[in-house]
Amino acid sequence: MAAAAPAQSAPPPAAPAKPASGGAEKSETAKRAEKHIHEGGKSLILCNVKLSEEDVITIAPCMKTSQSLHSLSLFDSGLSVGATRTLCAALASQDSLTMLDLGHNQLGPEGVEAVCDAAIHNSRILTLGLAGVGMRDQGAKFMADVVRVNCTLTELYLNSNGIENEGTTELADALIFNNRSQIKGLYMFGNDMGDGVAELQKLLQEAPEAEENV
């Protein structure tokens, strides 16, 4: 008698379908932020909320086109240099934003350079927060390039950034060069500025409306 044919195993279950976009599924944080901006939110605060590069890629396009977003705070959001570049590419031509706080993200000089490139092209931003981002002297030089040409910034937070004498002197020279600068508050405490601090203090004393926070 012929042997029975071996039983065939059931086919493996089909793999779950990927999102139609082909990319990673949007996080709940990104979905909420995107919805908030689309609905005309004036302020987006994501402090101490970790954002991935995919989150920023999701949110950046609606930030770029929003006509109502005035304030953006991503303080301590774990932004990478790549995410910062994506964000700043969108903000360079943003028409409504007046306050940007990226403090306490480890941007380093490379990330700071991306922020400064955006700030040079965006003349709407009045308050820029970059406290504790690991700027160091190289990043301060990039910021000095902004200060030399920007005539709208009024408050600049650069405290606790490892800025020493060289970076401080660059910033002071930039303020001297730009006699149309509107900076009234320059926050530099927590940096080991060396002899450069004397030059900054003199500049602030000569500007009666400026706040002395060095």
mmCIF file with all atom_site columns, N, CA, C and O in Angstrom, residues 106-138:
data_model
loop_
_atom_site.group_PDB
_atom_site.id
_atom_site.type_symbol
_atom_site.label_atom_id
_atom_site.label_alt_id
_atom_site.label_comp_id
_atom_site.label_asym_id
_atom_site.label_entity_id
_atom_site.label_seq_id
_atom_site.pdbx_PDB_ins_code
_atom_site.Cartn_x
_atom_site.Cartn_y
_atom_site.Cartn_z
_atom_site.occupancy
_atom_site.B_iso_or_equiv
_atom_site.pdbx_formal_charge
_atom_site.auth_seq_id
_atom_site.auth_comp_id
_atom_site.auth_asym_id
_atom_site.auth_atom_id
_atom_site.pdbx_PDB_model_num
ATOM 1   N N  . GLN A 1 106 ? 21.268 69.023 22.619 1.00 0.00 ? 106 GLN A N  1
ATOM 2   C CA . GLN A 1 106 ? 22.706 68.953 22.346 1.00 0.00 ? 106 GLN A CA 1
ATOM 3   C C  . GLN A 1 106 ? 22.977 69.153 20.858 1.00 0.00 ? 106 GLN A C  1
ATOM 4   O O  . GLN A 1 106 ? 23.285 68.217 20.118 1.00 0.00 ? 106 GLN A O  1
ATOM 5   N N  . LEU A 1 107 ? 22.874 70.403 20.442 1.00 0.00 ? 107 LEU A N  1
ATOM 6   C CA . LEU A 1 107 ? 23.046 70.744 19.029 1.00 0.00 ? 107 LEU A CA 1
ATOM 7   C C  . LEU A 1 107 ? 24.518 70.794 18.632 1.00 0.00 ? 107 LEU A C  1
ATOM 8   O O  . LEU A 1 107 ? 24.864 70.457 17.494 1.00 0.00 ? 107 LEU A O  1
ATOM 9   N N  . GLY A 1 108 ? 25.370 71.252 19.541 1.00 0.00 ? 108 GLY A N  1
ATOM 10  C CA . GLY A 1 108 ? 26.774 71.447 19.201 1.00 0.00 ? 108 GLY A CA 1
ATOM 11  C C  . GLY A 1 108 ? 26.914 72.535 18.148 1.00 0.00 ? 108 GLY A C  1
ATOM 12  O O  . GLY A 1 108 ? 25.928 73.088 17.660 1.00 0.00 ? 108 GLY A O  1
ATOM 13  N N  . PRO A 1 109 ? 28.137 72.860 17.762 1.00 0.00 ? 109 PRO A N  1
ATOM 14  C CA . PRO A 1 109 ? 28.348 73.905 16.756 1.00 0.00 ? 109 PRO A CA 1
ATOM 15  C C  . PRO A 1 109 ? 27.647 73.627 15.427 1.00 0.00 ? 109 PRO A C  1
ATOM 16  O O  . PRO A 1 109 ? 27.160 74.549 14.772 1.00 0.00 ? 109 PRO A O  1
ATOM 17  N N  . GLU A 1 110 ? 27.555 72.350 15.022 1.00 0.00 ? 110 GLU A N  1
ATOM 18  C CA . GLU A 1 110 ? 26.904 72.023 13.746 1.00 0.00 ? 110 GLU A CA 1
ATOM 19  C C  . GLU A 1 110 ? 25.419 72.367 13.775 1.00 0.00 ? 110 GLU A C  1
ATOM 20  O O  . GLU A 1 110 ? 24.883 72.959 12.824 1.00 0.00 ? 110 GLU A O  1
ATOM 21  N N  . GLY A 1 111 ? 24.737 71.989 14.845 1.00 0.00 ? 111 GLY A N  1
ATOM 22  C CA . GLY A 1 111 ? 23.325 72.316 14.963 1.00 0.00 ? 111 GLY A CA 1
ATOM 23  C C  . GLY A 1 111 ? 23.094 73.810 15.079 1.00 0.00 ? 111 GLY A C  1
ATOM 24  O O  . GLY A 1 111 ? 22.144 74.354 14.507 1.00 0.00 ? 111 GLY A O  1
ATOM 25  N N  . VAL A 1 112 ? 23.973 74.484 15.827 1.00 0.00 ? 112 VAL A N  1
ATOM 26  C CA . VAL A 1 112 ? 23.876 75.942 15.962 1.00 0.00 ? 112 VAL A CA 1
ATOM 27  C C  . VAL A 1 112 ? 24.051 76.611 14.607 1.00 0.00 ? 112 VAL A C  1
ATOM 28  O O  . VAL A 1 112 ? 23.363 77.596 14.294 1.00 0.00 ? 112 VAL A O  1
ATOM 29  N N  . GLU A 1 113 ? 24.927 76.087 13.782 1.00 0.00 ? 113 GLU A N  1
ATOM 30  C CA . GLU A 1 113 ? 25.124 76.655 12.449 1.00 0.00 ? 113 GLU A CA 1
ATOM 31  C C  . GLU A 1 113 ? 23.824 76.606 11.637 1.00 0.00 ? 113 GLU A C  1
ATOM 32  O O  . GLU A 1 113 ? 23.476 77.561 10.933 1.00 0.00 ? 113 GLU A O  1
ATOM 33  N N  . ALA A 1 114 ? 23.079 75.493 11.749 1.00 0.00 ? 114 ALA A N  1
ATOM 34  C CA . ALA A 1 114 ? 21.804 75.372 11.041 1.00 0.00 ? 114 ALA A CA 1
ATOM 35  C C  . ALA A 1 114 ? 20.801 76.405 11.543 1.00 0.00 ? 114 ALA A C  1
ATOM 36  O O  . ALA A 1 114 ? 20.078 77.029 10.749 1.00 0.00 ? 114 ALA A O  1
ATOM 37  N N  . VAL A 1 115 ? 20.757 76.607 12.860 1.00 0.00 ? 115 VAL A N  1
ATOM 38  C CA . VAL A 1 115 ? 19.859 77.604 13.441 1.00 0.00 ? 115 VAL A CA 1
ATOM 39  C C  . VAL A 1 115 ? 20.241 79.000 12.948 1.00 0.00 ? 115 VAL A C  1
ATOM 40  O O  . VAL A 1 115 ? 19.373 79.811 12.593 1.00 0.00 ? 115 VAL A O  1
ATOM 41  N N  . CYS A 1 116 ? 21.519 79.274 12.912 1.00 0.00 ? 116 CYS A N  1
ATOM 42  C CA . CYS A 1 116 ? 21.991 80.601 12.493 1.00 0.00 ? 116 CYS A CA 1
ATOM 43  C C  . CYS A 1 116 ? 21.703 80.857 11.017 1.00 0.00 ? 116 CYS A C  1
ATOM 44  O O  . CYS A 1 116 ? 21.353 81.979 10.632 1.00 0.00 ? 116 CYS A O  1
ATOM 45  N N  . ASP A 1 117 ? 21.830 79.831 10.193 1.00 0.00 ? 117 ASP A N  1
ATOM 46  C CA . ASP A 1 117 ? 21.487 79.987 8.773  1.00 0.00 ? 117 ASP A CA 1
ATOM 47  C C  . ASP A 1 117 ? 20.024 80.391 8.631  1.00 0.00 ? 117 ASP A C  1
ATOM 48  O O  . ASP A 1 117 ? 19.684 81.260 7.812  1.00 0.00 ? 117 ASP A O  1
ATOM 49  N N  . ALA A 1 118 ? 19.149 79.764 9.422  1.00 0.00 ? 118 ALA A N  1
ATOM 50  C CA . ALA A 1 118 ? 17.727 80.106 9.379  1.00 0.00 ? 118 ALA A CA 1
ATOM 51  C C  . ALA A 1 118 ? 17.497 81.525 9.889  1.00 0.00 ? 118 ALA A C  1
ATOM 52  O O  . ALA A 1 118 ? 16.699 82.282 9.315  1.00 0.00 ? 118 ALA A O  1
ATOM 53  N N  . ALA A 1 119 ? 18.188 81.898 10.969 1.00 0.00 ? 119 ALA A N  1
ATOM 54  C CA . ALA A 1 119 ? 17.994 83.221 11.573 1.00 0.00 ? 119 ALA A CA 1
ATOM 55  C C  . ALA A 1 119 ? 18.468 84.348 10.656 1.00 0.00 ? 119 ALA A C  1
ATOM 56  O O  . ALA A 1 119 ? 17.922 85.446 10.682 1.00 0.00 ? 119 ALA A O  1
ATOM 57  N N  . ILE A 1 120 ? 19.471 84.058 9.842  1.00 0.00 ? 120 ILE A N  1
ATOM 58  C CA . ILE A 1 120 ? 19.948 85.066 8.888  1.00 0.00 ? 120 ILE A CA 1
ATOM 59  C C  . ILE A 1 120 ? 18.877 85.352 7.840  1.00 0.00 ? 120 ILE A C  1
ATOM 60  O O  . ILE A 1 120 ? 18.686 86.495 7.412  1.00 0.00 ? 120 ILE A O  1
ATOM 61  N N  . HIS A 1 121 ? 18.142 84.306 7.440  1.00 0.00 ? 121 HIS A N  1
ATOM 62  C CA . HIS A 1 121 ? 17.135 84.457 6.384  1.00 0.00 ? 121 HIS A CA 1
ATOM 63  C C  . HIS A 1 121 ? 15.763 84.853 6.925  1.00 0.00 ? 121 HIS A C  1
ATOM 64  O O  . HIS A 1 121 ? 14.912 85.341 6.178  1.00 0.00 ? 121 HIS A O  1
ATOM 65  N N  . ASN A 1 122 ? 15.518 84.620 8.215  1.00 0.00 ? 122 ASN A N  1
ATOM 66  C CA . ASN A 1 122 ? 14.218 84.922 8.804  1.00 0.00 ? 122 ASN A CA 1
ATOM 67  C C  . ASN A 1 122 ? 14.322 86.180 9.656  1.00 0.00 ? 122 ASN A C  1
ATOM 68  O O  . ASN A 1 122 ? 14.930 86.158 10.724 1.00 0.00 ? 122 ASN A O  1
ATOM 69  N N  . SER A 1 123 ? 13.708 87.246 9.204  1.00 0.00 ? 123 SER A N  1
ATOM 70  C CA . SER A 1 123 ? 13.803 88.521 9.922  1.00 0.00 ? 123 SER A CA 1
ATOM 71  C C  . SER A 1 123 ? 12.604 88.761 10.831 1.00 0.00 ? 123 SER A C  1
ATOM 72  O O  . SER A 1 123 ? 12.411 89.860 11.344 1.00 0.00 ? 123 SER A O  1
ATOM 73  N N  . ARG A 1 124 ? 11.797 87.725 11.050 1.00 0.00 ? 124 ARG A N  1
ATOM 74  C CA . ARG A 1 124 ? 10.614 87.871 11.908 1.00 0.00 ? 124 ARG A CA 1
ATOM 75  C C  . ARG A 1 124 ? 10.904 87.501 13.361 1.00 0.00 ? 124 ARG A C  1
ATOM 76  O O  . ARG A 1 124 ? 10.230 87.982 14.270 1.00 0.00 ? 124 ARG A O  1
ATOM 77  N N  . ILE A 1 125 ? 11.873 86.631 13.585 1.00 0.00 ? 125 ILE A N  1
ATOM 78  C CA . ILE A 1 125 ? 12.131 86.126 14.930 1.00 0.00 ? 125 ILE A CA 1
ATOM 79  C C  . ILE A 1 125 ? 12.668 87.244 15.826 1.00 0.00 ? 125 ILE A C  1
ATOM 80  O O  . ILE A 1 125 ? 13.654 87.897 15.486 1.00 0.00 ? 125 ILE A O  1
ATOM 81  N N  . LEU A 1 126 ? 12.012 87.446 16.958 1.00 0.00 ? 126 LEU A N  1
ATOM 82  C CA . LEU A 1 126 ? 12.412 88.474 17.918 1.00 0.00 ? 126 LEU A CA 1
ATOM 83  C C  . LEU A 1 126 ? 13.175 87.883 19.101 1.00 0.00 ? 126 LEU A C  1
ATOM 84  O O  . LEU A 1 126 ? 14.087 88.510 19.631 1.00 0.00 ? 126 LEU A O  1
ATOM 85  N N  . THR A 1 127 ? 12.790 86.674 19.517 1.00 0.00 ? 127 THR A N  1
ATOM 86  C CA . THR A 1 127 ? 13.407 86.020 20.674 1.00 0.00 ? 127 THR A CA 1
ATOM 87  C C  . THR A 1 127 ? 13.946 84.664 20.246 1.00 0.00 ? 127 THR A C  1
ATOM 88  O O  . THR A 1 127 ? 13.211 83.849 19.679 1.00 0.00 ? 127 THR A O  1
ATOM 89  N N  . LEU A 1 128 ? 15.225 84.439 20.522 1.00 0.00 ? 128 LEU A N  1
ATOM 90  C CA . LEU A 1 128 ? 15.875 83.179 20.146 1.00 0.00 ? 128 LEU A CA 1
ATOM 91  C C  . LEU A 1 128 ? 16.539 82.572 21.371 1.00 0.00 ? 128 LEU A C  1
ATOM 92  O O  . LEU A 1 128 ? 17.427 83.179 21.976 1.00 0.00 ? 128 LEU A O  1
ATOM 93  N N  . GLY A 1 129 ? 16.097 81.383 21.761 1.00 0.00 ? 129 GLY A N  1
ATOM 94  C CA . GLY A 1 129 ? 16.636 80.707 22.929 1.00 0.00 ? 129 GLY A CA 1
ATOM 95  C C  . GLY A 1 129 ? 17.542 79.555 22.543 1.00 0.00 ? 129 GLY A C  1
ATOM 96  O O  . GLY A 1 129 ? 17.094 78.577 21.952 1.00 0.00 ? 129 GLY A O  1
ATOM 97  N N  . LEU A 1 130 ? 18.823 79.684 22.888 1.00 0.00 ? 130 LEU A N  1
ATOM 98  C CA . LEU A 1 130 ? 19.806 78.634 22.608 1.00 0.00 ? 130 LEU A CA 1
ATOM 99  C C  . LEU A 1 130 ? 20.664 78.385 23.850 1.00 0.00 ? 130 LEU A C  1
ATOM 100 O O  . LEU A 1 130 ? 21.876 78.208 23.748 1.00 0.00 ? 130 LEU A O  1
ATOM 101 N N  . ALA A 1 131 ? 20.028 78.363 25.000 1.00 0.00 ? 131 ALA A N  1
ATOM 102 C CA . ALA A 1 131 ? 20.769 78.116 26.243 1.00 0.00 ? 131 ALA A CA 1
ATOM 103 C C  . ALA A 1 131 ? 21.125 76.641 26.356 1.00 0.00 ? 131 ALA A C  1
ATOM 104 O O  . ALA A 1 131 ? 20.319 75.761 26.052 1.00 0.00 ? 131 ALA A O  1
ATOM 105 N N  . GLY A 1 132 ? 22.357 76.370 26.773 1.00 0.00 ? 132 GLY A N  1
ATOM 106 C CA . GLY A 1 132 ? 22.772 75.009 27.065 1.00 0.00 ? 132 GLY A CA 1
ATOM 107 C C  . GLY A 1 132 ? 22.726 74.057 25.885 1.00 0.00 ? 132 GLY A C  1
ATOM 108 O O  . GLY A 1 132 ? 22.335 72.898 26.044 1.00 0.00 ? 132 GLY A O  1
ATOM 109 N N  . VAL A 1 133 ? 23.155 74.508 24.716 1.00 0.00 ? 133 VAL A N  1
ATOM 110 C CA . VAL A 1 133 ? 23.113 73.642 23.527 1.00 0.00 ? 133 VAL A CA 1
ATOM 111 C C  . VAL A 1 133 ? 24.507 73.180 23.085 1.00 0.00 ? 133 VAL A C  1
ATOM 112 O O  . VAL A 1 133 ? 24.661 72.604 22.005 1.00 0.00 ? 133 VAL A O  1
ATOM 113 N N  . GLY A 1 134 ? 25.530 73.462 23.907 1.00 0.00 ? 134 GLY A N  1
ATOM 114 C CA . GLY A 1 134 ? 26.881 73.053 23.533 1.00 0.00 ? 134 GLY A CA 1
ATOM 115 C C  . GLY A 1 134 ? 27.460 73.870 22.398 1.00 0.00 ? 134 GLY A C  1
ATOM 116 O O  . GLY A 1 134 ? 28.205 73.361 21.557 1.00 0.00 ? 134 GLY A O  1
ATOM 117 N N  . MET A 1 135 ? 27.160 75.152 22.414 1.00 0.00 ? 135 MET A N  1
ATOM 118 C CA . MET A 1 135 ? 27.557 76.049 21.325 1.00 0.00 ? 135 MET A CA 1
ATOM 119 C C  . MET A 1 135 ? 29.072 76.204 21.215 1.00 0.00 ? 135 MET A C  1
ATOM 120 O O  . MET A 1 135 ? 29.635 76.145 20.129 1.00 0.00 ? 135 MET A O  1
ATOM 121 N N  . ARG A 1 136 ? 29.730 76.469 22.331 1.00 0.00 ? 136 ARG A N  1
ATOM 122 C CA . ARG A 1 136 ? 31.163 76.724 22.400 1.00 0.00 ? 136 ARG A CA 1
ATOM 123 C C  . ARG A 1 136 ? 31.568 77.902 21.498 1.00 0.00 ? 136 ARG A C  1
ATOM 124 O O  . ARG A 1 136 ? 30.716 78.590 20.944 1.00 0.00 ? 136 ARG A O  1
ATOM 125 N N  . ASP A 1 137 ? 32.840 78.165 21.391 1.00 0.00 ? 137 ASP A N  1
ATOM 126 C CA . ASP A 1 137 ? 33.306 79.342 20.646 1.00 0.00 ? 137 ASP A CA 1
ATOM 127 C C  . ASP A 1 137 ? 32.951 79.273 19.162 1.00 0.00 ? 137 ASP A C  1
ATOM 128 O O  . ASP A 1 137 ? 32.602 80.288 18.551 1.00 0.00 ? 137 ASP A O  1
ATOM 129 N N  . GLN A 1 138 ? 33.019 78.072 18.582 1.00 0.00 ? 138 GLN A N  1
ATOM 130 C CA . GLN A 1 138 ? 32.714 77.945 17.159 1.00 0.00 ? 138 GLN A CA 1
ATOM 131 C C  . GLN A 1 138 ? 31.258 78.313 16.882 1.00 0.00 ? 138 GLN A C  1
ATOM 132 O O  . GLN A 1 138 ? 30.942 79.029 15.918 1.00 0.00 ? 138 GLN A O  1
#
